[in-house]
N, CA and C atoms as an extended XYZ file, in Angstrom:
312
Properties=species:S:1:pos:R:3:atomname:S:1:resname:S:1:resid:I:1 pbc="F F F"
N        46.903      157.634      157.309 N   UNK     1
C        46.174      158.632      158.060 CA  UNK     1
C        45.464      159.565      157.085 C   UNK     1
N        44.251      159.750      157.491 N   UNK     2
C        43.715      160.761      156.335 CA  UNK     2
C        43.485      162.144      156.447 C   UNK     2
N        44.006      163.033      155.374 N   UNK     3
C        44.978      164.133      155.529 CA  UNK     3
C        44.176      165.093      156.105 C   UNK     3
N        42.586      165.230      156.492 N   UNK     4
C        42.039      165.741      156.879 CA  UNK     4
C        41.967      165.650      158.840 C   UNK     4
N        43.174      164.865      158.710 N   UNK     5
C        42.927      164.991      160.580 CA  UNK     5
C        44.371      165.536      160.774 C   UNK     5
N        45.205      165.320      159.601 N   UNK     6
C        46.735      165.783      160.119 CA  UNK     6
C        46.917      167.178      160.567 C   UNK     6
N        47.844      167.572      161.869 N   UNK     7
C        47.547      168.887      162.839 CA  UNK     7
C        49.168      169.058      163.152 C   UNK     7
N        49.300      170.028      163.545 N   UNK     8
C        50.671      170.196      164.700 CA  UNK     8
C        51.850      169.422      163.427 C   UNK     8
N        52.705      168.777      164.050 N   UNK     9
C        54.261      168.714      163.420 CA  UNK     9
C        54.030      167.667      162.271 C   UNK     9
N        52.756      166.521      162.614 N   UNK    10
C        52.887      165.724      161.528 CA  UNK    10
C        52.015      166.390      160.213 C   UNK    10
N        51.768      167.418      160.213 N   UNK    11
C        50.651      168.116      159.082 CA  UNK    11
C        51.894      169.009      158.544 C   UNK    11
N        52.835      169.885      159.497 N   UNK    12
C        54.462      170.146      158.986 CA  UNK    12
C        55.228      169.571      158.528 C   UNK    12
N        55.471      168.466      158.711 N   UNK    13
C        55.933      167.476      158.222 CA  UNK    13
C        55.437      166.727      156.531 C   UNK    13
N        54.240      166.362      156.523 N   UNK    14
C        53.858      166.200      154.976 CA  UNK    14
C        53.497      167.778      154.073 C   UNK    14
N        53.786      168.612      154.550 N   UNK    15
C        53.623      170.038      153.827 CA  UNK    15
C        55.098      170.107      153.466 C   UNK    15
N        56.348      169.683      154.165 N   UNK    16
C        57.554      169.971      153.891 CA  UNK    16
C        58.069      168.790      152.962 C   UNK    16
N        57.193      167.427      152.680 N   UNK    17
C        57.160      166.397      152.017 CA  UNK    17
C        56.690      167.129      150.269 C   UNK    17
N        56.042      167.817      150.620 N   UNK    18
C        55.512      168.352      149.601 CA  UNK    18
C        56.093      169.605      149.148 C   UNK    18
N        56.791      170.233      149.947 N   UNK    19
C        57.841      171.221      149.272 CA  UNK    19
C        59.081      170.840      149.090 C   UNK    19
N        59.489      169.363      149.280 N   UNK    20
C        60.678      168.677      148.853 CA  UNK    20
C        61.731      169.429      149.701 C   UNK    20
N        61.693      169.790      150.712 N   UNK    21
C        62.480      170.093      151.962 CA  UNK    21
C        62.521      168.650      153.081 C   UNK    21
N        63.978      168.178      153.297 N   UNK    22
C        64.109      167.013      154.255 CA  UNK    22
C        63.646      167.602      155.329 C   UNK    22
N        63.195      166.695      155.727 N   UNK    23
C        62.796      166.858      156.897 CA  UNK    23
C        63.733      166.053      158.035 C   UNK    23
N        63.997      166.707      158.870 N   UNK    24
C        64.774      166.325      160.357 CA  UNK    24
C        64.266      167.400      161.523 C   UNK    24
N        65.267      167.069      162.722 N   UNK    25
C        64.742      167.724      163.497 CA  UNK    25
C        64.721      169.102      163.843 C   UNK    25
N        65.759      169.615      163.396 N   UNK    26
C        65.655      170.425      163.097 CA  UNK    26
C        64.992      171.334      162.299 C   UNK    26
N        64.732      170.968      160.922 N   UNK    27
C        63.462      171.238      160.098 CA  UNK    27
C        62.812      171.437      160.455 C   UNK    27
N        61.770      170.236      161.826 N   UNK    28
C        60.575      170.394      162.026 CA  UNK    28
C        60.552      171.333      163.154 C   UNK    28
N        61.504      171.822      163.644 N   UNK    29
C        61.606      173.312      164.853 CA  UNK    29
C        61.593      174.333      164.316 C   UNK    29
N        61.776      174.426      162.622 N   UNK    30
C        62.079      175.519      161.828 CA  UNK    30
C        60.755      175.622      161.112 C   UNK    30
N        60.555      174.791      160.498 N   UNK    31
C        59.181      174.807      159.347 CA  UNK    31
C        58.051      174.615      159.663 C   UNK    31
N        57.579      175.648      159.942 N   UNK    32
C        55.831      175.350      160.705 CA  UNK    32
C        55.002      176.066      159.677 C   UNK    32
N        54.979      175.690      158.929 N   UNK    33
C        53.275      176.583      157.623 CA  UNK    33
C        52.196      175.953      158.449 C   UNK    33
N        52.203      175.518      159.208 N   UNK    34
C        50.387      175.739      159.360 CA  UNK    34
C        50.388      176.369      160.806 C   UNK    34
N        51.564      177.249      161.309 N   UNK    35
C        51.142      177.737      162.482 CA  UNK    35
C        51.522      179.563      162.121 C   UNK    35
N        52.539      179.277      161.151 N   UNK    36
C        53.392      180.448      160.566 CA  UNK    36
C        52.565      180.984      159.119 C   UNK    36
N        52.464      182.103      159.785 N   UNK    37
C        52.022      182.812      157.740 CA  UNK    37
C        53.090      183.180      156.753 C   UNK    37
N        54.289      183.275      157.274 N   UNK    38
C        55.522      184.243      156.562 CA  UNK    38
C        55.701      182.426      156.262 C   UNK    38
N        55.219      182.006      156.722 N   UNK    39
C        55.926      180.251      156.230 CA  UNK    39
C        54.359      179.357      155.146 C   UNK    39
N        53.380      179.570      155.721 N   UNK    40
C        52.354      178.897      154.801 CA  UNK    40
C        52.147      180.357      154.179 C   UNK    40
N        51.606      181.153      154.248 N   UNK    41
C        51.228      182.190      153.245 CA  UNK    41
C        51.466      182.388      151.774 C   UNK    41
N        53.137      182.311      151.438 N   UNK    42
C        53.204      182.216      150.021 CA  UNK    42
C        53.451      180.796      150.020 C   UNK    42
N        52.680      179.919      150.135 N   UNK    43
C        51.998      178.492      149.491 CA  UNK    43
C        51.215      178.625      149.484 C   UNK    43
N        50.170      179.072      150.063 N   UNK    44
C        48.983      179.675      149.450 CA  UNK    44
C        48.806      180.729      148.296 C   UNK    44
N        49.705      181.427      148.192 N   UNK    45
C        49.634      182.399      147.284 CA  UNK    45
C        50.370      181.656      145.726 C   UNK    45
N        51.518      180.923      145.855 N   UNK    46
C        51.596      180.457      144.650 CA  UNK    46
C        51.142      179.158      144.038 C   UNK    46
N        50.477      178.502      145.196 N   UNK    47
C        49.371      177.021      144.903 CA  UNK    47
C        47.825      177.939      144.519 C   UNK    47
N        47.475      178.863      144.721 N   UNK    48
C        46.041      179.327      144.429 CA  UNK    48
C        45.293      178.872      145.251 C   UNK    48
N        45.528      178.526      146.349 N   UNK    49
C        44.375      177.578      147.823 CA  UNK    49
C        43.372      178.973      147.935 C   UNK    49
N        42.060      178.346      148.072 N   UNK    50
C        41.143      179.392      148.356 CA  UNK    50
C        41.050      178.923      149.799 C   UNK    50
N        40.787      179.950      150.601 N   UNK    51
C        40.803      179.531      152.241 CA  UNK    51
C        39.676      180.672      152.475 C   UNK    51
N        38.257      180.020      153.234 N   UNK    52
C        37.422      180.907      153.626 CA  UNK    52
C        36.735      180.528      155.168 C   UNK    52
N        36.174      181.090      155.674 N   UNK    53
C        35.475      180.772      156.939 CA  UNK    53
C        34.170      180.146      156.599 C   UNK    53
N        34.045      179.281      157.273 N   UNK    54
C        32.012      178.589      157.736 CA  UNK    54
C        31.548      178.710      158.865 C   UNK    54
N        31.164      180.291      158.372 N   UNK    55
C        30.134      180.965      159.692 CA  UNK    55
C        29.456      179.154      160.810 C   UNK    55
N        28.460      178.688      159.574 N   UNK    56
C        27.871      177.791      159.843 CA  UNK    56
C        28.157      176.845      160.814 C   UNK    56
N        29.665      176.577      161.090 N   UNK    57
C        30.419      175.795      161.280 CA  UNK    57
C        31.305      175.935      162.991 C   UNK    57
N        30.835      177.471      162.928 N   UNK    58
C        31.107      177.919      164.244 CA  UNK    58
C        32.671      178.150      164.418 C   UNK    58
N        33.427      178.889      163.341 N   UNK    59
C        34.738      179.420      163.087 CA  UNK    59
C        35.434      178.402      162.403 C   UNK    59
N        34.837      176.789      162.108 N   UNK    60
C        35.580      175.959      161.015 CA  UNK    60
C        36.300      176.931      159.935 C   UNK    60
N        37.667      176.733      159.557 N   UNK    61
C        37.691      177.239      157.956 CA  UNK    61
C        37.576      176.130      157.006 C   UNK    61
N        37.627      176.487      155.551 N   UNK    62
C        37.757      175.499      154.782 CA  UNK    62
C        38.421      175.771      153.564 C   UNK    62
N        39.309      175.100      152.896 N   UNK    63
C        40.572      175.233      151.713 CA  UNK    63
C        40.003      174.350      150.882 C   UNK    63
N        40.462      175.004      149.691 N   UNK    64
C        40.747      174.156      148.124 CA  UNK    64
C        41.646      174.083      147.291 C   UNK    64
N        42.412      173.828      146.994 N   UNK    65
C        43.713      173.803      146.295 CA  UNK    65
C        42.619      173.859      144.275 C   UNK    65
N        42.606      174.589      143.882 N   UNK    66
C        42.064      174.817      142.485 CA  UNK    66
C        42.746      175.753      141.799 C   UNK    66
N        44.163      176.376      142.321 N   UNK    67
C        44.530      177.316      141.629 CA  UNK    67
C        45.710      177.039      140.655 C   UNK    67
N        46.601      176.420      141.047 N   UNK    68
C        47.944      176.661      140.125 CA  UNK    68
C        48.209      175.690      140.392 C   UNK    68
N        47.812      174.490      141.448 N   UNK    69
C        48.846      172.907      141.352 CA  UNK    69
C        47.582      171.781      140.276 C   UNK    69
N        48.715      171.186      139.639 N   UNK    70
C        48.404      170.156      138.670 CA  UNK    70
C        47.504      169.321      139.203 C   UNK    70
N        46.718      168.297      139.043 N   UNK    71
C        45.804      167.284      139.175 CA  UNK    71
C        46.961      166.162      139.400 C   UNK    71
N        47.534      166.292      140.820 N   UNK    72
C        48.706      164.995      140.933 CA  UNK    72
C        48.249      163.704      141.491 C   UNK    72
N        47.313      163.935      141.589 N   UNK    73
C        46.617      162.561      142.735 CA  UNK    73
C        44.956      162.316      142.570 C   UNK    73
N        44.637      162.263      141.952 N   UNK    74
C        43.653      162.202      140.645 CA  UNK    74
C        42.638      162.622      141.105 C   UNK    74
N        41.766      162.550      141.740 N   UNK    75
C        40.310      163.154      141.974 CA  UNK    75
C        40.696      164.491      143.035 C   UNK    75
N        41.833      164.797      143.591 N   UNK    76
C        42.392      165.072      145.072 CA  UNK    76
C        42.409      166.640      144.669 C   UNK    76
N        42.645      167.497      143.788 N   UNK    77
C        42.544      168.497      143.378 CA  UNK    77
C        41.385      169.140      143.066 C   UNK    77
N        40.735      170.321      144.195 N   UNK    78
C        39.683      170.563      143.755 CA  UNK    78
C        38.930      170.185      145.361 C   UNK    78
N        39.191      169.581      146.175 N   UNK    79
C        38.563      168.528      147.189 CA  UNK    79
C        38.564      169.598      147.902 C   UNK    79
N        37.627      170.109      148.658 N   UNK    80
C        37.407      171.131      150.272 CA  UNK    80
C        37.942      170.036      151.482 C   UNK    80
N        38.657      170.903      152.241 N   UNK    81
C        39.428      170.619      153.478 CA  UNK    81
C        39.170      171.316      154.698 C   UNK    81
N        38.872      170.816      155.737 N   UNK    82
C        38.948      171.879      156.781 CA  UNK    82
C        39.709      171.827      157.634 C   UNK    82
N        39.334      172.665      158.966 N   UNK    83
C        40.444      173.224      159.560 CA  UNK    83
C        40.134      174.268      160.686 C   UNK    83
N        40.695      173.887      162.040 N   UNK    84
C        39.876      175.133      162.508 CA  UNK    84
C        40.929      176.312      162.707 C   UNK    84
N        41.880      176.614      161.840 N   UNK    85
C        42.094      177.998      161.198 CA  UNK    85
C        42.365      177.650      159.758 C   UNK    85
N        42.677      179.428      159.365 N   UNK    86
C        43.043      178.611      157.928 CA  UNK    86
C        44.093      178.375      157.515 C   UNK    86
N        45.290      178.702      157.819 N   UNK    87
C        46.754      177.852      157.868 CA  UNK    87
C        46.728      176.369      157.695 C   UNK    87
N        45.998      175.862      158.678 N   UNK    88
C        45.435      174.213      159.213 CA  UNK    88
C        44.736      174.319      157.797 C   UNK    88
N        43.410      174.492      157.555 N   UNK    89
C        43.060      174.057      156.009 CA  UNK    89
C        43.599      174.160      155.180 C   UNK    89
N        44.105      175.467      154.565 N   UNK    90
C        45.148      175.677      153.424 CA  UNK    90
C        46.224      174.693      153.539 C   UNK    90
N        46.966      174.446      154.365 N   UNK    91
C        47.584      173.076      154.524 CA  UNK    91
C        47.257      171.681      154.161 C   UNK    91
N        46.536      171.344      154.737 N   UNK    92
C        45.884      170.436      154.328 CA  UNK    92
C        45.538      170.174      153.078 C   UNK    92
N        44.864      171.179      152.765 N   UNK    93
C        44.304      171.211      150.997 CA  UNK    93
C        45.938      170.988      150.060 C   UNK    93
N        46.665      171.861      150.750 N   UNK    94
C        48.382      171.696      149.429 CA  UNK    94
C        48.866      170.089      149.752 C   UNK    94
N        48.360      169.407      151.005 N   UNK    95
C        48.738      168.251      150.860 CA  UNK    95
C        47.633      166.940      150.504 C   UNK    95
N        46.689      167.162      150.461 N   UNK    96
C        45.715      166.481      149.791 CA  UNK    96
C        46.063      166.598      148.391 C   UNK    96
N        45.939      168.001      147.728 N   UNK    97
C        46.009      168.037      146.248 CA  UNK    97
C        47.114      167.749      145.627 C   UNK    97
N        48.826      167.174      146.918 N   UNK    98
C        49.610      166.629      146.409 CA  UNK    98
C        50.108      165.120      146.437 C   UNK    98
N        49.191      164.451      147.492 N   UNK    99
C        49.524      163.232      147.967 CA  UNK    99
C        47.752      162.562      147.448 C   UNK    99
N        47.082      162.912      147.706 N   UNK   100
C        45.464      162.204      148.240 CA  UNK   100
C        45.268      162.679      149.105 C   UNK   100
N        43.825      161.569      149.654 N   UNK   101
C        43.110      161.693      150.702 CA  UNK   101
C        43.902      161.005      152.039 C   UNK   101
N        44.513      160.314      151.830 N   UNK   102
C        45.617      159.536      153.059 CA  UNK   102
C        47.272      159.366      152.510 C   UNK   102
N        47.895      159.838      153.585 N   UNK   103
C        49.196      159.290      153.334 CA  UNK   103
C        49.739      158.946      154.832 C   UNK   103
N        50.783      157.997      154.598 N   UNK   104
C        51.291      156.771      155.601 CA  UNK   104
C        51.651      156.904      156.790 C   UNK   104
């Protein structure tokens, strides 16, 4: 699936893949960063995700992961993501710049 459509529990789900938190069911009733700020916020703040609005776009946002995570997935760091908030992009972007453009 390519990480730019992932939304709701399965976009929670590879964000908690990526913070090396198991995931169960419980987890996924608990761990919501892309709906929660006290939960995505400082991943944004210690990944460096730039998250801005596109007027253009008609309230689209859009993320980049360019700040503090490594080049783990080779071209994938650096890549604009969107989102129509920015939780949803900034998300996206910490799991693009940690997996790729698709994961399974």
């Amino acid at each position: 699936m390519k990480v730019s459509e992932l939304a709701g529990v399965q976009l929670d789900f590879w964000v908690a893949k990526a913070e090396g938190v198991e995931s169960s069911i419980d987890t996924q009733l608990k761990f919501t960063p892309s709906t929660d700020w006290a939960q995505g916020g400082p991943i944004i703040d210690r990944e460096g995700i730039q998250v801005a609005p596109m007027p253009a776009k008609g309230g689209t946002w859009c993320a980049v992961s360019i700040g503090r995570l490594p080049n783990r997935a080779g071209s994938a760091n650096g890549a604009w993501v969107e989102g129509p908030t920015p939780l949803i992009a900034a998300m996206r972007a910490y799991v693009r710049a940690k997996f790729g453009p698709e994961v399974e």
